[in-house]
PDB file of C-alpha atoms and ligand atoms in Angstrom:
ATOM      1  CA  UNK A  94     233.993  26.870 154.597  1.00 67.00           C
ATOM      2  CA  UNK A  95     232.735  27.944 151.146  1.00 66.00           C
ATOM      3  CA  UNK A  96     234.395  30.795 149.274  1.00 65.00           C
ATOM      4  CA  UNK A  97     231.300  32.912 149.843  1.00 63.00           C
ATOM      5  CA  UNK A  98     231.453  32.336 153.617  1.00 69.00           C
ATOM      6  CA  UNK A  99     235.218  32.993 153.634  1.00 69.00           C
ATOM      7  CA  UNK A 100     234.612  36.265 151.834  1.00 64.00           C
ATOM      8  CA  UNK A 101     231.765  37.301 154.173  1.00 64.00           C
ATOM      9  CA  UNK A 102     233.943  36.412 157.160  1.00 72.00           C
ATOM     10  CA  UNK A 103     236.796  38.475 155.658  1.00 70.00           C
ATOM     11  CA  UNK A 104     234.561  41.575 155.371  1.00 67.00           C
ATOM     12  CA  UNK A 105     233.270  41.103 158.914  1.00 69.00           C
ATOM     13  CA  UNK A 106     229.909  39.384 158.328  1.00 71.00           C
ATOM     14  CA  UNK A 107     229.613  36.272 160.479  1.00 69.00           C
ATOM     15  CA  UNK A 108     225.910  35.587 160.068  1.00 65.00           C
ATOM     16  CA  UNK A 109     223.685  36.185 157.108  1.00 59.00           C
ATOM     17  CA  UNK A 110     220.113  35.142 156.416  1.00 60.00           C
ATOM     18  CA  UNK A 111     218.400  34.934 153.032  1.00 55.00           C
ATOM     19  CA  UNK A 112     215.395  37.257 152.736  1.00 52.00           C
ATOM     20  CA  UNK A 113     212.067  35.489 152.258  1.00 44.00           C
ATOM     21  CA  UNK A 114     210.848  35.832 148.663  1.00 43.00           C
ATOM     22  CA  UNK A 115     208.529  38.797 148.304  1.00 47.00           C
ATOM     23  CA  UNK A 116     205.220  38.336 146.499  1.00 45.00           C
ATOM     24  CA  UNK A 117     205.089  40.840 143.610  1.00 49.00           C
ATOM     25  CA  UNK A 118     202.663  43.695 144.088  1.00 48.00           C
ATOM     26  CA  UNK A 119     200.645  43.527 140.906  1.00 45.00           C
ATOM     27  CA  UNK A 120     198.805  46.692 141.823  1.00 40.00           C
ATOM     28  CA  UNK A 121     201.905  48.806 141.492  1.00 43.00           C
ATOM     29  CA  UNK A 122     204.245  46.865 139.226  1.00 47.00           C
ATOM     30  CA  UNK A 123     204.113  48.194 135.686  1.00 44.00           C
ATOM     31  CA  UNK A 124     206.406  45.423 134.411  1.00 44.00           C
ATOM     32  CA  UNK A 125     204.013  42.654 135.208  1.00 57.00           C
ATOM     33  CA  UNK A 126     203.168  40.641 132.176  1.00 92.00           C
ATOM     34  CA  UNK A 127     200.401  38.257 131.381  1.00 96.00           C
ATOM     35  CA  UNK A 128     202.510  35.120 131.740  1.00 95.00           C
ATOM     36  CA  UNK A 129     203.679  36.065 135.221  1.00 96.00           C
ATOM     37  CA  UNK A 130     200.206  37.052 136.351  1.00 97.00           C
ATOM     38  CA  UNK A 131     198.621  33.853 135.028  1.00 97.00           C
ATOM     39  CA  UNK A 132     201.308  31.801 136.779  1.00 97.00           C
ATOM     40  CA  UNK A 133     200.685  33.683 140.000  1.00 97.00           C
ATOM     41  CA  UNK A 134     196.953  32.998 139.731  1.00 98.00           C
ATOM     42  CA  UNK A 135     197.487  29.310 138.998  1.00 98.00           C
ATOM     43  CA  UNK A 136     199.577  28.965 142.175  1.00 98.00           C
ATOM     44  CA  UNK A 137     197.260  31.086 144.329  1.00 98.00           C
ATOM     45  CA  UNK A 138     196.234  29.662 147.697  1.00 98.00           C
ATOM     46  CA  UNK A 139     194.970  32.914 149.203  1.00 97.00           C
ATOM     47  CA  UNK A 140     191.512  31.548 149.962  1.00 97.00           C
ATOM     48  CA  UNK A 141     189.931  28.172 150.679  1.00 97.00           C
ATOM     49  CA  UNK A 142     188.709  27.755 147.095  1.00 98.00           C
ATOM     50  CA  UNK A 143     192.102  26.438 146.013  1.00 98.00           C
ATOM     51  CA  UNK A 144     191.303  23.243 147.925  1.00 98.00           C
ATOM     52  CA  UNK A 145     188.264  22.373 145.824  1.00 98.00           C
ATOM     53  CA  UNK A 146     189.192  23.734 142.386  1.00 98.00           C
ATOM     54  CA  UNK A 147     190.207  21.498 139.475  1.00 98.00           C
ATOM     55  CA  UNK A 148     192.194  24.409 138.110  1.00 98.00           C
ATOM     56  CA  UNK A 149     192.130  28.194 138.108  1.00 98.00           C
ATOM     57  CA  UNK A 150     190.204  30.051 135.393  1.00 98.00           C
ATOM     58  CA  UNK A 151     192.313  33.057 134.530  1.00 98.00           C
ATOM     59  CA  UNK A 152     190.476  34.674 131.620  1.00 98.00           C
ATOM     60  CA  UNK A 153     190.619  34.465 127.845  1.00 98.00           C
ATOM     61  CA  UNK A 154     190.473  36.454 124.653  1.00 98.00           C
ATOM     62  CA  UNK A 155     192.141  39.450 123.112  1.00 97.00           C
ATOM     63  CA  UNK A 156     194.397  41.093 125.688  1.00 96.00           C
ATOM     64  CA  UNK A 157     194.373  44.318 123.658  1.00 96.00           C
ATOM     65  CA  UNK A 158     190.616  44.417 123.234  1.00 97.00           C
ATOM     66  CA  UNK A 159     188.541  47.535 123.791  1.00 98.00           C
ATOM     67  CA  UNK A 160     185.861  45.254 125.262  1.00 98.00           C
ATOM     68  CA  UNK A 161     186.105  43.585 128.660  1.00 98.00           C
ATOM     69  CA  UNK A 162     183.359  41.287 129.933  1.00 98.00           C
ATOM     70  CA  UNK A 163     183.525  40.453 133.638  1.00 98.00           C
ATOM     71  CA  UNK A 164     181.441  37.658 135.131  1.00 98.00           C
ATOM     72  CA  UNK A 165     181.121  36.260 138.611  1.00 98.00           C
ATOM     73  CA  UNK A 166     183.072  33.030 139.018  1.00 98.00           C
ATOM     74  CA  UNK A 167     183.775  29.796 137.185  1.00 98.00           C
ATOM     75  CA  UNK A 168     181.074  27.116 137.300  1.00 97.00           C
ATOM     76  CA  UNK A 169     181.513  23.376 136.862  1.00 97.00           C
ATOM     77  CA  UNK A 170     182.245  23.476 133.113  1.00 97.00           C
ATOM     78  CA  UNK A 171     184.693  26.357 133.474  1.00 98.00           C
ATOM     79  CA  UNK A 172     186.490  24.662 136.361  1.00 98.00           C
ATOM     80  CA  UNK A 173     186.949  21.562 134.212  1.00 98.00           C
ATOM     81  CA  UNK A 174     188.033  23.423 131.072  1.00 98.00           C
ATOM     82  CA  UNK A 175     190.007  26.278 132.632  1.00 98.00           C
ATOM     83  CA  UNK A 176     188.167  28.877 130.518  1.00 98.00           C
ATOM     84  CA  UNK A 177     185.414  31.331 131.510  1.00 98.00           C
ATOM     85  CA  UNK A 178     181.862  31.072 130.202  1.00 98.00           C
ATOM     86  CA  UNK A 179     182.033  27.755 128.344  1.00 97.00           C
ATOM     87  CA  UNK A 180     178.820  26.128 129.626  1.00 94.00           C
ATOM     88  CA  UNK A 181     175.206  26.931 128.690  1.00 96.00           C
ATOM     89  CA  UNK A 182     175.461  30.445 130.082  1.00 97.00           C
ATOM     90  CA  UNK A 183     178.656  30.869 128.077  1.00 98.00           C
ATOM     91  CA  UNK A 184     176.896  29.985 124.834  1.00 97.00           C
ATOM     92  CA  UNK A 185     174.333  32.672 125.559  1.00 98.00           C
ATOM     93  CA  UNK A 186     177.106  35.155 126.362  1.00 98.00           C
ATOM     94  CA  UNK A 187     178.618  34.310 122.957  1.00 98.00           C
ATOM     95  CA  UNK A 188     175.306  35.359 121.406  1.00 97.00           C
ATOM     96  CA  UNK A 189     175.418  38.626 123.331  1.00 98.00           C
ATOM     97  CA  UNK A 190     178.931  39.232 121.982  1.00 98.00           C
ATOM     98  CA  UNK A 191     177.825  38.267 118.484  1.00 97.00           C
ATOM     99  CA  UNK A 192     174.948  40.727 118.643  1.00 96.00           C
ATOM    100  CA  UNK A 193     177.548  43.467 119.136  1.00 97.00           C
ATOM    101  CA  UNK A 194     179.042  42.412 115.773  1.00 96.00           C
ATOM    102  CA  UNK A 195     181.983  40.853 117.579  1.00 98.00           C
ATOM    103  CA  UNK A 196     183.382  37.370 117.976  1.00 97.00           C
ATOM    104  CA  UNK A 197     184.369  35.803 121.290  1.00 98.00           C
ATOM    105  CA  UNK A 198     188.047  36.075 120.279  1.00 97.00           C
ATOM    106  CA  UNK A 199     187.661  39.839 119.767  1.00 98.00           C
ATOM    107  CA  UNK A 200     186.873  40.566 123.418  1.00 98.00           C
ATOM    108  CA  UNK A 201     188.463  39.690 126.741  1.00 98.00           C
ATOM    109  CA  UNK A 202     186.438  37.649 129.234  1.00 98.00           C
ATOM    110  CA  UNK A 203     187.332  37.355 132.913  1.00 98.00           C
ATOM    111  CA  UNK A 204     185.633  36.691 136.215  1.00 98.00           C
ATOM    112  CA  UNK A 205     185.735  38.315 139.639  1.00 98.00           C
ATOM    113  CA  UNK A 206     186.869  34.982 141.112  1.00 98.00           C
ATOM    114  CA  UNK A 207     189.427  32.749 139.460  1.00 98.00           C
ATOM    115  CA  UNK A 208     188.293  29.592 141.266  1.00 98.00           C
ATOM    116  CA  UNK A 209     184.932  27.839 141.380  1.00 98.00           C
ATOM    117  CA  UNK A 210     182.918  28.209 144.589  1.00 98.00           C
ATOM    118  CA  UNK A 211     181.662  24.716 145.531  1.00 97.00           C
ATOM    119  CA  UNK A 212     178.120  23.981 144.312  1.00 93.00           C
ATOM    120  CA  UNK A 213     178.153  27.320 142.468  1.00 89.00           C
ATOM    121  CA  UNK A 214     177.291  29.245 145.634  1.00 96.00           C
ATOM    122  CA  UNK A 215     177.733  33.030 145.646  1.00 95.00           C
ATOM    123  CA  UNK A 216     181.326  34.155 146.265  1.00 97.00           C
ATOM    124  CA  UNK A 217     181.960  35.371 149.819  1.00 97.00           C
ATOM    125  CA  UNK A 218     183.263  38.906 150.443  1.00 97.00           C
ATOM    126  CA  UNK A 219     186.550  37.403 151.713  1.00 97.00           C
ATOM    127  CA  UNK A 220     187.008  35.413 148.505  1.00 98.00           C
ATOM    128  CA  UNK A 221     186.261  38.482 146.406  1.00 98.00           C
ATOM    129  CA  UNK A 222     188.731  40.573 148.396  1.00 97.00           C
ATOM    130  CA  UNK A 223     191.488  37.925 148.060  1.00 97.00           C
ATOM    131  CA  UNK A 224     190.994  37.680 144.302  1.00 98.00           C
ATOM    132  CA  UNK A 225     190.379  41.287 143.393  1.00 97.00           C
ATOM    133  CA  UNK A 226     194.034  42.226 142.863  1.00 97.00           C
ATOM    134  CA  UNK A 227     194.255  39.806 139.948  1.00 98.00           C
ATOM    135  CA  UNK A 228     191.246  41.333 138.217  1.00 98.00           C
ATOM    136  CA  UNK A 229     192.481  44.860 138.874  1.00 97.00           C
ATOM    137  CA  UNK A 230     195.754  43.973 137.192  1.00 96.00           C
ATOM    138  CA  UNK A 231     193.958  42.431 134.223  1.00 97.00           C
ATOM    139  CA  UNK A 232     191.883  45.597 133.830  1.00 98.00           C
ATOM    140  CA  UNK A 233     195.028  47.720 134.035  1.00 96.00           C
ATOM    141  CA  UNK A 234     196.846  45.682 131.387  1.00 96.00           C
ATOM    142  CA  UNK A 235     193.886  45.483 128.985  1.00 97.00           C
ATOM    143  CA  UNK A 236     192.909  49.119 129.513  1.00 97.00           C
ATOM    144  CA  UNK A 237     189.539  48.544 127.827  1.00 98.00           C
ATOM    145  CA  UNK A 238     187.295  51.235 126.371  1.00 98.00           C
ATOM    146  CA  UNK A 239     184.276  49.604 127.993  1.00 98.00           C
ATOM    147  CA  UNK A 240     183.616  47.136 130.803  1.00 98.00           C
ATOM    148  CA  UNK A 241     180.498  45.006 130.660  1.00 98.00           C
ATOM    149  CA  UNK A 242     179.683  43.651 134.099  1.00 98.00           C
ATOM    150  CA  UNK A 243     177.836  40.390 133.611  1.00 98.00           C
ATOM    151  CA  UNK A 244     175.376  39.790 136.428  1.00 98.00           C
ATOM    152  CA  UNK A 245     174.733  41.116 139.909  1.00 98.00           C
ATOM    153  CA  UNK A 246     177.876  39.914 141.702  1.00 98.00           C
ATOM    154  CA  UNK A 247     180.226  41.486 139.159  1.00 98.00           C
ATOM    155  CA  UNK A 248     178.166  44.677 138.928  1.00 98.00           C
ATOM    156  CA  UNK A 249     177.912  45.190 142.680  1.00 98.00           C
ATOM    157  CA  UNK A 250     181.593  44.492 143.285  1.00 98.00           C
ATOM    158  CA  UNK A 251     182.889  46.676 140.458  1.00 98.00           C
ATOM    159  CA  UNK A 252     180.587  49.548 141.377  1.00 98.00           C
ATOM    160  CA  UNK A 253     180.943  49.029 145.121  1.00 97.00           C
ATOM    161  CA  UNK A 254     177.206  49.106 145.684  1.00 98.00           C
ATOM    162  CA  UNK A 255     174.342  46.938 146.986  1.00 97.00           C
ATOM    163  CA  UNK A 256     171.867  48.245 144.423  1.00 98.00           C
ATOM    164  CA  UNK A 257     169.878  45.635 142.538  1.00 98.00           C
ATOM    165  CA  UNK A 258     170.434  44.850 138.877  1.00 98.00           C
ATOM    166  CA  UNK A 259     167.060  46.393 138.108  1.00 97.00           C
ATOM    167  CA  UNK A 260     168.462  49.686 139.417  1.00 98.00           C
ATOM    168  CA  UNK A 261     171.951  49.316 137.948  1.00 98.00           C
ATOM    169  CA  UNK A 262     171.104  48.333 134.377  1.00 97.00           C
ATOM    170  CA  UNK A 263     170.287  50.837 131.669  1.00 95.00           C
ATOM    171  CA  UNK A 264     172.802  53.437 132.897  1.00 95.00           C
ATOM    172  CA  UNK A 265     176.402  54.092 131.903  1.00 97.00           C
ATOM    173  CA  UNK A 266     178.516  53.928 135.073  1.00 98.00           C
ATOM    174  CA  UNK A 267     182.213  54.580 135.396  1.00 98.00           C
ATOM    175  CA  UNK A 268     184.953  52.353 136.801  1.00 98.00           C
ATOM    176  CA  UNK A 269     188.162  53.275 138.581  1.00 96.00           C
ATOM    177  CA  UNK A 270     190.471  56.262 138.424  1.00 95.00           C
ATOM    178  CA  UNK A 271     190.461  56.176 134.614  1.00 96.00           C
ATOM    179  CA  UNK A 272     186.653  56.409 134.607  1.00 97.00           C
ATOM    180  CA  UNK A 273     186.229  53.514 132.201  1.00 98.00           C
ATOM    181  CA  UNK A 274     182.582  53.407 131.060  1.00 98.00           C
ATOM    182  CA  UNK A 275     180.863  50.402 132.608  1.00 98.00           C
ATOM    183  CA  UNK A 276     177.481  48.959 131.871  1.00 98.00           C
ATOM    184  CA  UNK A 277     175.780  46.057 133.593  1.00 98.00           C
ATOM    185  CA  UNK A 278     173.770  43.310 131.926  1.00 98.00           C
ATOM    186  CA  UNK A 279     171.708  40.491 133.385  1.00 98.00           C
ATOM    187  CA  UNK A 280     173.682  37.269 133.783  1.00 98.00           C
ATOM    188  CA  UNK A 281     173.037  34.734 130.995  1.00 98.00           C
ATOM    189  CA  UNK A 282     172.302  32.070 133.650  1.00 97.00           C
ATOM    190  CA  UNK A 283     169.450  34.315 134.855  1.00 97.00           C
ATOM    191  CA  UNK A 284     168.253  34.804 131.264  1.00 98.00           C
ATOM    192  CA  UNK A 285     168.169  31.033 130.803  1.00 97.00           C
ATOM    193  CA  UNK A 286     165.821  30.858 133.802  1.00 97.00           C
ATOM    194  CA  UNK A 287     163.851  33.982 132.833  1.00 97.00           C
ATOM    195  CA  UNK A 288     163.923  34.308 129.021  1.00 97.00           C
ATOM    196  CA  UNK A 289     161.260  37.016 129.177  1.00 97.00           C
ATOM    197  CA  UNK A 290     163.995  39.369 130.495  1.00 97.00           C
ATOM    198  CA  UNK A 291     166.184  38.977 127.395  1.00 96.00           C
ATOM    199  CA  UNK A 292     164.780  42.064 125.693  1.00 97.00           C
ATOM    200  CA  UNK A 293     166.266  44.191 128.515  1.00 97.00           C
ATOM    201  CA  UNK A 294     169.748  42.946 127.656  1.00 97.00           C
ATOM    202  CA  UNK A 295     169.239  43.706 123.975  1.00 95.00           C
ATOM    203  CA  UNK A 296     168.175  47.235 124.890  1.00 96.00           C
ATOM    204  CA  UNK A 297     171.234  47.632 127.180  1.00 97.00           C
ATOM    205  CA  UNK A 298     173.414  46.499 124.283  1.00 97.00           C
ATOM    206  CA  UNK A 299     172.029  49.313 122.156  1.00 95.00           C
ATOM    207  CA  UNK A 300     173.438  51.712 124.744  1.00 94.00           C
ATOM    208  CA  UNK A 301     176.798  49.966 124.458  1.00 95.00           C
ATOM    209  CA  UNK A 302     176.750  50.155 120.657  1.00 95.00           C
ATOM    210  CA  UNK A 303     175.974  53.868 120.729  1.00 94.00           C
ATOM    211  CA  UNK A 304     178.730  54.462 123.251  1.00 94.00           C
ATOM    212  CA  UNK A 305     181.349  52.569 121.250  1.00 95.00           C
ATOM    213  CA  UNK A 306     180.530  54.113 117.866  1.00 90.00           C
TER     214      UNK A 306
HETATM  215  N1  URA B 559     179.210  32.310 135.174  1.00 54.81           N
HETATM  216  C1  URA B 559     180.124  33.274 135.366  1.00 54.81           C
HETATM  217  O1  URA B 559     179.836  34.314 135.954  1.00 54.81           O
HETATM  218  N2  URA B 559     181.346  33.060 134.882  1.00 54.81           N
HETATM  219  C2  URA B 559     181.691  31.968 134.216  1.00 54.81           C
HETATM  220  O2  URA B 559     182.832  31.859 133.793  1.00 54.81           O
HETATM  221  C3  URA B 559     180.709  30.988 134.031  1.00 54.81           C
HETATM  222  C4  URA B 559     179.475  31.170 134.514  1.00 54.81           C
END
């Protein structure tokens, strides 16, 4: 009998069982830090997407930035590199950022989903619900002055609406209990398919510039 068991026996405990480890609640824990959260995301198996991912795509950039860009989900390039918006759409997003007189490193970029949906299909509601805690925690830790929702999926999820992008863009919305100003812009992948819509993004960015000045 080990010393521990002898001691437990001595104080009258014959049987003891280790508690199962408890998954941290990132929604309520104020001590969570980036390293822990990124590790948690990289080990996540909460939805089926973990089976097909190459790796998780956590987010990147300046964790203290006033600017938070939120896209939909990693695509093929992002899944391979482990970084959001690195493919063709990403290069166009860099131009959007540049047009705000910022560099990619100045802002934080994240996605609603941290894993790639196979064949770039739209994320399911279940996948979004499983992943949303991670994004909420990122938003809490960054505490940005503005959120830019990139594309329909991000905009509809963050604003909890089914309205179309045509209806959502061009207005300053507000996100969460801290009422963080949120604007929506067309997704760069859509702009690559429909370049004639680019001018609408530039006009939405004017609203952002005015708001942030
Ligand atoms: N599209 C997105 O919404 N996010 C990425 O990271 C890449 C493409």
